C-alpha cells in the first residue's frame, strides 16, 4: 500500500505535503552559516594574520550576518522556504509530524 506525499483534500485546498522536521543544527539557516562564520575566522587568523585587515573582517562579518538574518526571515515570510530549510519530505502519514497545506488561489 503506497501513501502519497501530495494529496488533494477539497476545492479550497490546492495540495498538502507531508514533512518531518530536521534537527535544528541541520536547518538551512544554521549549518551553512556556521561554516561561513568558521571560514571567516580561520581566514582572518591564518591567511590575513590578525589585525592588519580588520575593516575587511567587519565587512565580511556584516555581509554574512545580513544573509543569515534574511534567510531566517524568509522562513517567517514563506511556508515553502520554511519547509525547504527546516524539514524533510516523507511519503507516509505514519512518518509525518507536519503537514503543509497550500490553499487554492483566491480562497
mmCIF file of N, CA and C in Angstrom:
data_model
loop_
_atom_site.group_PDB
_atom_site.id
_atom_site.type_symbol
_atom_site.label_atom_id
_atom_site.label_comp_id
_atom_site.label_asym_id
_atom_site.label_seq_id
_atom_site.Cartn_x
_atom_site.Cartn_y
_atom_site.Cartn_z
ATOM 1 N N UNK A 1 0.847 -1.178 0.000
ATOM 2 C CA UNK A 1 0.000 0.000 0.000
ATOM 3 C C UNK A 1 0.890 1.238 0.000
ATOM 4 N N UNK A 2 0.794 2.041 -1.026
ATOM 5 C CA UNK A 2 1.650 3.208 -1.167
ATOM 6 C C UNK A 2 0.906 4.475 -0.757
ATOM 7 N N UNK A 3 1.531 5.233 0.101
ATOM 8 C CA UNK A 3 0.956 6.520 0.512
ATOM 9 C C UNK A 3 1.580 7.615 -0.331
ATOM 10 N N UNK A 4 0.814 8.623 -0.637
ATOM 11 C CA UNK A 4 1.361 9.704 -1.448
ATOM 12 C C UNK A 4 1.680 10.910 -0.578
ATOM 13 N N UNK A 5 2.708 11.663 -1.009
ATOM 14 C CA UNK A 5 3.129 12.804 -0.209
ATOM 15 C C UNK A 5 2.360 14.067 -0.568
ATOM 16 N N UNK A 6 1.658 14.045 -1.663
ATOM 17 C CA UNK A 6 0.894 15.212 -2.065
ATOM 18 C C UNK A 6 -0.537 14.759 -2.361
ATOM 19 N N UNK A 7 -1.481 15.268 -1.591
ATOM 20 C CA UNK A 7 -2.856 14.823 -1.751
ATOM 21 C C UNK A 7 -3.811 16.002 -1.799
ATOM 22 N N UNK A 8 -4.881 15.847 -2.528
ATOM 23 C CA UNK A 8 -5.899 16.877 -2.619
ATOM 24 C C UNK A 8 -7.003 16.567 -1.623
ATOM 25 N N UNK A 9 -7.421 17.587 -0.869
ATOM 26 C CA UNK A 9 -8.431 17.382 0.160
ATOM 27 C C UNK A 9 -9.797 17.833 -0.334
ATOM 28 N N UNK A 10 -9.932 19.098 -0.727
ATOM 29 C CA UNK A 10 -11.182 19.623 -1.280
ATOM 30 C C UNK A 10 -10.867 20.814 -2.181
ATOM 31 N N UNK A 11 -11.889 21.525 -2.644
ATOM 32 C CA UNK A 11 -11.656 22.603 -3.607
ATOM 33 C C UNK A 11 -10.985 23.831 -2.991
ATOM 34 N N UNK A 12 -10.997 23.971 -1.663
ATOM 35 C CA UNK A 12 -10.326 25.092 -1.011
ATOM 36 C C UNK A 12 -8.838 24.838 -0.778
ATOM 37 N N UNK A 13 -8.434 23.593 -0.870
ATOM 38 C CA UNK A 13 -7.036 23.228 -0.651
ATOM 39 C C UNK A 13 -6.460 22.737 -1.968
ATOM 40 N N UNK A 14 -5.400 23.416 -2.435
ATOM 41 C CA UNK A 14 -4.766 23.004 -3.690
ATOM 42 C C UNK A 14 -4.014 21.694 -3.505
ATOM 43 N N UNK A 15 -3.147 21.639 -2.472
ATOM 44 C CA UNK A 15 -2.463 20.387 -2.162
ATOM 45 C C UNK A 15 -1.905 20.429 -0.736
ATOM 46 N N UNK A 16 -1.584 19.248 -0.237
ATOM 47 C CA UNK A 16 -0.924 19.122 1.056
ATOM 48 C C UNK A 16 0.325 18.279 0.869
ATOM 49 N N UNK A 17 1.312 18.534 1.691
ATOM 50 C CA UNK A 17 2.560 17.784 1.625
ATOM 51 C C UNK A 17 2.964 17.394 3.042
ATOM 52 N N UNK A 18 3.456 16.181 3.189
ATOM 53 C CA UNK A 18 3.848 15.658 4.490
ATOM 54 C C UNK A 18 5.329 15.913 4.748
ATOM 55 N N UNK A 19 5.653 16.294 5.983
ATOM 56 C CA UNK A 19 7.040 16.605 6.346
ATOM 57 C C UNK A 19 7.381 16.054 7.716
ATOM 58 N N UNK A 20 8.680 15.897 7.915
ATOM 59 C CA UNK A 20 9.239 15.532 9.209
ATOM 60 C C UNK A 20 10.309 16.580 9.515
ATOM 61 N N UNK A 21 10.288 17.194 10.702
ATOM 62 C CA UNK A 21 11.261 18.251 10.984
ATOM 63 C C UNK A 21 12.676 17.697 11.144
ATOM 64 N N UNK A 22 13.644 18.491 10.716
ATOM 65 C CA UNK A 22 15.053 18.160 10.885
ATOM 66 C C UNK A 22 15.545 18.702 12.232
ATOM 67 N N UNK A 23 16.619 18.133 12.768
ATOM 68 C CA UNK A 23 17.217 18.727 13.970
ATOM 69 C C UNK A 23 17.668 20.160 13.688
ATOM 70 N N UNK A 24 17.611 21.002 14.688
ATOM 71 C CA UNK A 24 17.855 22.434 14.480
ATOM 72 C C UNK A 24 19.256 22.718 13.948
ATOM 73 N N UNK A 25 20.228 21.900 14.286
ATOM 74 C CA UNK A 25 21.587 22.154 13.813
ATOM 75 C C UNK A 25 21.752 21.929 12.316
ATOM 76 N N UNK A 26 20.853 21.187 11.690
ATOM 77 C CA UNK A 26 20.947 20.963 10.249
ATOM 78 C C UNK A 26 19.995 21.865 9.465
ATOM 79 N N UNK A 27 19.324 22.752 10.117
ATOM 80 C CA UNK A 27 18.448 23.678 9.403
ATOM 81 C C UNK A 27 19.264 24.517 8.423
ATOM 82 N N UNK A 28 18.634 24.926 7.357
ATOM 83 C CA UNK A 28 19.310 25.689 6.312
ATOM 84 C C UNK A 28 19.738 27.075 6.720
ATOM 85 N N UNK A 29 19.262 27.563 7.843
ATOM 86 C CA UNK A 29 19.696 28.872 8.315
ATOM 87 C C UNK A 29 20.694 28.756 9.461
ATOM 88 N N UNK A 30 21.106 27.520 9.811
ATOM 89 C CA UNK A 30 22.097 27.331 10.867
ATOM 90 C C UNK A 30 23.397 26.760 10.307
ATOM 91 N N UNK A 31 23.363 25.548 9.779
ATOM 92 C CA UNK A 31 24.572 24.830 9.386
ATOM 93 C C UNK A 31 25.410 25.547 8.322
ATOM 94 N N UNK A 32 24.833 26.043 7.233
ATOM 95 C CA UNK A 32 25.674 26.732 6.246
ATOM 96 C C UNK A 32 26.358 27.972 6.820
ATOM 97 N N UNK A 33 25.670 28.650 7.702
ATOM 98 C CA UNK A 33 26.232 29.880 8.250
ATOM 99 C C UNK A 33 27.272 29.601 9.325
ATOM 100 N N UNK A 34 27.164 28.481 10.026
ATOM 101 C CA UNK A 34 28.224 28.081 10.954
ATOM 102 C C UNK A 34 29.523 27.890 10.173
ATOM 103 N N UNK A 35 29.442 27.212 9.033
ATOM 104 C CA UNK A 35 30.630 27.018 8.200
ATOM 105 C C UNK A 35 31.163 28.342 7.663
ATOM 106 N N UNK A 36 30.268 29.238 7.259
ATOM 107 C CA UNK A 36 30.726 30.539 6.763
ATOM 108 C C UNK A 36 31.418 31.357 7.849
ATOM 109 N N UNK A 37 30.854 31.369 9.048
ATOM 110 C CA UNK A 37 31.497 32.095 10.151
ATOM 111 C C UNK A 37 32.845 31.466 10.511
ATOM 112 N N UNK A 38 32.920 30.127 10.537
ATOM 113 C CA UNK A 38 34.193 29.458 10.820
ATOM 114 C C UNK A 38 35.222 29.737 9.735
ATOM 115 N N UNK A 39 34.789 29.717 8.485
ATOM 116 C CA UNK A 39 35.679 30.032 7.370
ATOM 117 C C UNK A 39 36.199 31.460 7.475
ATOM 118 N N UNK A 40 35.351 32.373 7.874
ATOM 119 C CA UNK A 40 35.752 33.762 8.050
ATOM 120 C C UNK A 40 36.794 33.900 9.154
ATOM 121 N N UNK A 41 36.563 33.251 10.283
ATOM 122 C CA UNK A 41 37.517 33.335 11.399
ATOM 123 C C UNK A 41 38.844 32.679 11.031
ATOM 124 N N UNK A 42 38.789 31.502 10.413
ATOM 125 C CA UNK A 42 40.036 30.826 10.011
ATOM 126 C C UNK A 42 40.797 31.640 8.971
ATOM 127 N N UNK A 43 40.079 32.199 8.028
ATOM 128 C CA UNK A 43 40.738 33.043 7.022
ATOM 129 C C UNK A 43 41.361 34.275 7.633
ATOM 130 N N UNK A 44 40.679 34.854 8.584
ATOM 131 C CA UNK A 44 41.204 36.062 9.223
ATOM 132 C C UNK A 44 42.438 35.751 10.064
ATOM 133 N N UNK A 45 42.411 34.644 10.802
ATOM 134 C CA UNK A 45 43.524 34.303 11.689
ATOM 135 C C UNK A 45 44.722 33.760 10.911
ATOM 136 N N UNK A 46 44.485 32.834 9.966
ATOM 137 C CA UNK A 46 45.587 32.145 9.319
ATOM 138 C C UNK A 46 46.039 32.773 8.006
ATOM 139 N N UNK A 47 45.127 33.359 7.253
ATOM 140 C CA UNK A 47 45.504 33.939 5.961
ATOM 141 C C UNK A 47 45.871 35.409 6.100
ATOM 142 N N UNK A 48 45.004 36.180 6.731
ATOM 143 C CA UNK A 48 45.255 37.616 6.834
ATOM 144 C C UNK A 48 46.020 38.000 8.095
ATOM 145 N N UNK A 49 46.261 37.044 8.971
ATOM 146 C CA UNK A 49 47.099 37.200 10.160
ATOM 147 C C UNK A 49 46.705 38.361 11.057
ATOM 148 N N UNK A 50 45.468 38.354 11.471
ATOM 149 C CA UNK A 50 45.050 39.234 12.541
ATOM 150 C C UNK A 50 44.594 40.613 12.173
ATOM 151 N N UNK A 51 45.165 41.608 12.826
ATOM 152 C CA UNK A 51 44.623 42.959 12.830
ATOM 153 C C UNK A 51 44.979 43.796 11.609
ATOM 154 N N UNK A 52 45.715 43.251 10.670
ATOM 155 C CA UNK A 52 46.138 44.033 9.515
ATOM 156 C C UNK A 52 44.955 44.446 8.626
ATOM 157 N N UNK A 53 44.001 43.563 8.455
ATOM 158 C CA UNK A 53 42.842 43.829 7.581
ATOM 159 C C UNK A 53 41.550 43.765 8.396
ATOM 160 N N UNK A 54 41.478 44.527 9.438
ATOM 161 C CA UNK A 54 40.343 44.490 10.350
ATOM 162 C C UNK A 54 39.052 44.987 9.695
ATOM 163 N N UNK A 55 39.169 45.978 8.817
ATOM 164 C CA UNK A 55 37.974 46.504 8.139
ATOM 165 C C UNK A 55 37.324 45.442 7.262
ATOM 166 N N UNK A 56 38.157 44.666 6.576
ATOM 167 C CA UNK A 56 37.635 43.597 5.717
ATOM 168 C C UNK A 56 36.906 42.544 6.541
ATOM 169 N N UNK A 57 37.423 42.260 7.731
ATOM 170 C CA UNK A 57 36.760 41.306 8.615
ATOM 171 C C UNK A 57 35.369 41.799 8.995
ATOM 172 N N UNK A 58 35.263 43.063 9.372
ATOM 173 C CA UNK A 58 33.970 43.623 9.766
ATOM 174 C C UNK A 58 32.985 43.642 8.598
ATOM 175 N N UNK A 59 33.458 43.960 7.413
ATOM 176 C CA UNK A 59 32.588 43.985 6.234
ATOM 177 C C UNK A 59 32.094 42.582 5.910
ATOM 178 N N UNK A 60 33.005 41.594 5.913
ATOM 179 C CA UNK A 60 32.610 40.211 5.628
ATOM 180 C C UNK A 60 31.655 39.678 6.691
ATOM 181 N N UNK A 61 31.906 40.011 7.933
ATOM 182 C CA UNK A 61 31.021 39.572 9.022
ATOM 183 C C UNK A 61 29.627 40.189 8.871
ATOM 184 N N UNK A 62 29.579 41.457 8.476
ATOM 185 C CA UNK A 62 28.291 42.122 8.273
ATOM 186 C C UNK A 62 27.528 41.506 7.097
ATOM 187 N N UNK A 63 28.239 41.148 6.032
ATOM 188 C CA UNK A 63 27.582 40.526 4.874
ATOM 189 C C UNK A 63 27.017 39.161 5.245
ATOM 190 N N UNK A 64 27.820 38.353 5.947
ATOM 191 C CA UNK A 64 27.351 37.025 6.346
ATOM 192 C C UNK A 64 26.178 37.139 7.320
ATOM 193 N N UNK A 65 26.263 38.050 8.271
ATOM 194 C CA UNK A 65 25.171 38.229 9.237
ATOM 195 C C UNK A 65 23.898 38.697 8.543
ATOM 196 N N UNK A 66 24.028 39.588 7.565
ATOM 197 C CA UNK A 66 22.857 40.055 6.818
ATOM 198 C C UNK A 66 22.206 38.908 6.050
ATOM 199 N N UNK A 67 23.014 38.090 5.391
ATOM 200 C CA UNK A 67 22.471 36.930 4.674
ATOM 201 C C UNK A 67 21.808 35.948 5.642
ATOM 202 N N UNK A 68 22.398 35.781 6.820
ATOM 203 C CA UNK A 68 21.824 34.900 7.827
ATOM 204 C C UNK A 68 20.470 35.407 8.312
ATOM 205 N N UNK A 69 20.358 36.691 8.557
ATOM 206 C CA UNK A 69 19.091 37.283 9.005
ATOM 207 C C UNK A 69 18.032 37.192 7.908
ATOM 208 N N UNK A 70 18.409 37.466 6.665
ATOM 209 C CA UNK A 70 17.452 37.382 5.556
ATOM 210 C C UNK A 70 16.967 35.947 5.383
ATOM 211 N N UNK A 71 17.861 34.975 5.550
ATOM 212 C CA UNK A 71 17.460 33.570 5.447
ATOM 213 C C UNK A 71 16.485 33.193 6.570
ATOM 214 N N UNK A 72 16.772 33.648 7.784
ATOM 215 C CA UNK A 72 15.859 33.377 8.906
ATOM 216 C C UNK A 72 14.498 34.027 8.681
ATOM 217 N N UNK A 73 14.510 35.268 8.220
ATOM 218 C CA UNK A 73 13.244 35.962 7.984
ATOM 219 C C UNK A 73 12.457 35.351 6.829
ATOM 220 N N UNK A 74 13.138 34.816 5.837
ATOM 221 C CA UNK A 74 12.416 34.192 4.729
ATOM 222 C C UNK A 74 11.645 32.965 5.193
ATOM 223 N N UNK A 75 12.097 32.340 6.272
ATOM 224 C CA UNK A 75 11.338 31.224 6.853
ATOM 225 C C UNK A 75 10.059 31.710 7.512
ATOM 226 N N UNK A 76 10.050 32.943 7.975
ATOM 227 C CA UNK A 76 8.836 33.521 8.548
ATOM 228 C C UNK A 76 7.902 33.982 7.436
ATOM 229 N N UNK A 77 8.464 34.508 6.365
ATOM 230 C CA UNK A 77 7.671 35.069 5.273
ATOM 231 C C UNK A 77 7.039 34.010 4.386
ATOM 232 N N UNK A 78 7.694 32.858 4.213
ATOM 233 C CA UNK A 78 7.214 31.857 3.262
ATOM 234 C C UNK A 78 7.217 30.465 3.886
ATOM 235 N N UNK A 79 6.077 29.805 3.845
ATOM 236 C CA UNK A 79 5.990 28.445 4.360
ATOM 237 C C UNK A 79 6.754 27.484 3.448
ATOM 238 N N UNK A 80 6.855 27.803 2.156
ATOM 239 C CA UNK A 80 7.595 26.959 1.228
ATOM 240 C C UNK A 80 9.085 26.966 1.574
ATOM 241 N N UNK A 81 9.626 28.143 1.855
ATOM 242 C CA UNK A 81 11.036 28.258 2.226
ATOM 243 C C UNK A 81 11.272 27.598 3.586
ATOM 244 N N UNK A 82 10.339 27.789 4.509
ATOM 245 C CA UNK A 82 10.480 27.181 5.831
ATOM 246 C C UNK A 82 10.540 25.660 5.732
ATOM 247 N N UNK A 83 9.658 25.082 4.930
ATOM 248 C CA UNK A 83 9.674 23.626 4.758
ATOM 249 C C UNK A 83 10.947 23.159 4.064
ATOM 250 N N UNK A 84 11.423 23.931 3.109
ATOM 251 C CA UNK A 84 12.649 23.584 2.394
ATOM 252 C C UNK A 84 13.854 23.584 3.326
ATOM 253 N N UNK A 85 13.945 24.576 4.217
ATOM 254 C CA UNK A 85 15.125 24.738 5.059
ATOM 255 C C UNK A 85 15.056 23.978 6.391
ATOM 256 N N UNK A 86 13.877 23.596 6.834
ATOM 257 C CA UNK A 86 13.775 23.006 8.173
ATOM 258 C C UNK A 86 13.175 21.606 8.211
ATOM 259 N N UNK A 87 12.720 21.089 7.076
ATOM 260 C CA UNK A 87 12.008 19.809 7.093
ATOM 261 C C UNK A 87 12.486 18.889 5.984
ATOM 262 N N UNK A 88 12.094 17.638 6.127
ATOM 263 C CA UNK A 88 12.370 16.615 5.128
ATOM 264 C C UNK A 88 11.030 16.040 4.678
ATOM 265 N N UNK A 89 10.837 15.922 3.361
ATOM 266 C CA UNK A 89 9.591 15.345 2.850
ATOM 267 C C UNK A 89 9.534 13.861 3.177
ATOM 268 N N UNK A 90 8.345 13.411 3.540
ATOM 269 C CA UNK A 90 8.106 11.989 3.768
ATOM 270 C C UNK A 90 6.879 11.560 2.965
ATOM 271 N N UNK A 91 6.807 10.262 2.706
ATOM 272 C CA UNK A 91 5.698 9.746 1.910
ATOM 273 C C UNK A 91 4.591 9.145 2.758
ATOM 274 N N UNK A 92 4.920 8.728 3.961
ATOM 275 C CA UNK A 92 3.950 8.039 4.804
ATOM 276 C C UNK A 92 3.370 8.975 5.862
ATOM 277 N N UNK A 93 2.098 8.814 6.122
ATOM 278 C CA UNK A 93 1.439 9.591 7.166
ATOM 279 C C UNK A 93 1.988 9.199 8.536
ATOM 280 N N UNK A 94 2.410 7.951 8.683
ATOM 281 C CA UNK A 94 2.987 7.486 9.942
ATOM 282 C C UNK A 94 4.278 8.238 10.282
ATOM 283 N N UNK A 95 5.084 8.521 9.264
ATOM 284 C CA UNK A 95 6.375 9.182 9.478
ATOM 285 C C UNK A 95 6.247 10.698 9.625
ATOM 286 N N UNK A 96 5.162 11.262 9.140
ATOM 287 C CA UNK A 96 4.998 12.715 9.123
ATOM 288 C C UNK A 96 4.578 13.248 10.485
ATOM 289 N N UNK A 97 5.149 14.404 10.822
ATOM 290 C CA UNK A 97 4.699 15.116 12.020
ATOM 291 C C UNK A 97 4.184 16.505 11.665
ATOM 292 N N UNK A 98 4.444 16.944 10.438
ATOM 293 C CA UNK A 98 3.975 18.240 9.954
ATOM 294 C C UNK A 98 3.292 18.071 8.606
ATOM 295 N N UNK A 99 2.315 18.930 8.346
ATOM 296 C CA UNK A 99 1.632 18.934 7.058
ATOM 297 C C UNK A 99 1.615 20.365 6.542
ATOM 298 N N UNK A 100 2.085 20.548 5.309
ATOM 299 C CA UNK A 100 1.993 21.850 4.664
ATOM 300 C C UNK A 100 0.723 21.859 3.820
ATOM 301 N N UNK A 101 -0.160 22.805 4.100
ATOM 302 C CA UNK A 101 -1.424 22.920 3.382
ATOM 303 C C UNK A 101 -1.351 24.190 2.534
ATOM 304 N N UNK A 102 -1.502 24.043 1.235
ATOM 305 C CA UNK A 102 -1.482 25.186 0.314
ATOM 306 C C UNK A 102 -2.898 25.392 -0.210
ATOM 307 N N UNK A 103 -3.487 26.562 0.087
ATOM 308 C CA UNK A 103 -4.850 26.817 -0.382
ATOM 309 C C UNK A 103 -4.878 27.143 -1.873
ATOM 310 N N UNK A 104 -6.050 26.997 -2.471
ATOM 311 C CA UNK A 104 -6.202 27.395 -3.864
ATOM 312 C C UNK A 104 -6.168 28.919 -3.944
ATOM 313 N N UNK A 105 -5.868 29.430 -5.095
ATOM 314 C CA UNK A 105 -5.791 30.869 -5.285
ATOM 315 C C UNK A 105 -7.146 31.519 -5.024
ATOM 316 N N UNK A 106 -7.148 32.662 -4.366
ATOM 317 C CA UNK A 106 -8.343 33.433 -4.071
ATOM 318 C C UNK A 106 -9.359 32.708 -3.213
ATOM 319 N N UNK A 107 -8.887 31.897 -2.292
ATOM 320 C CA UNK A 107 -9.810 31.179 -1.382
ATOM 321 C C UNK A 107 -9.942 31.914 -0.070
#
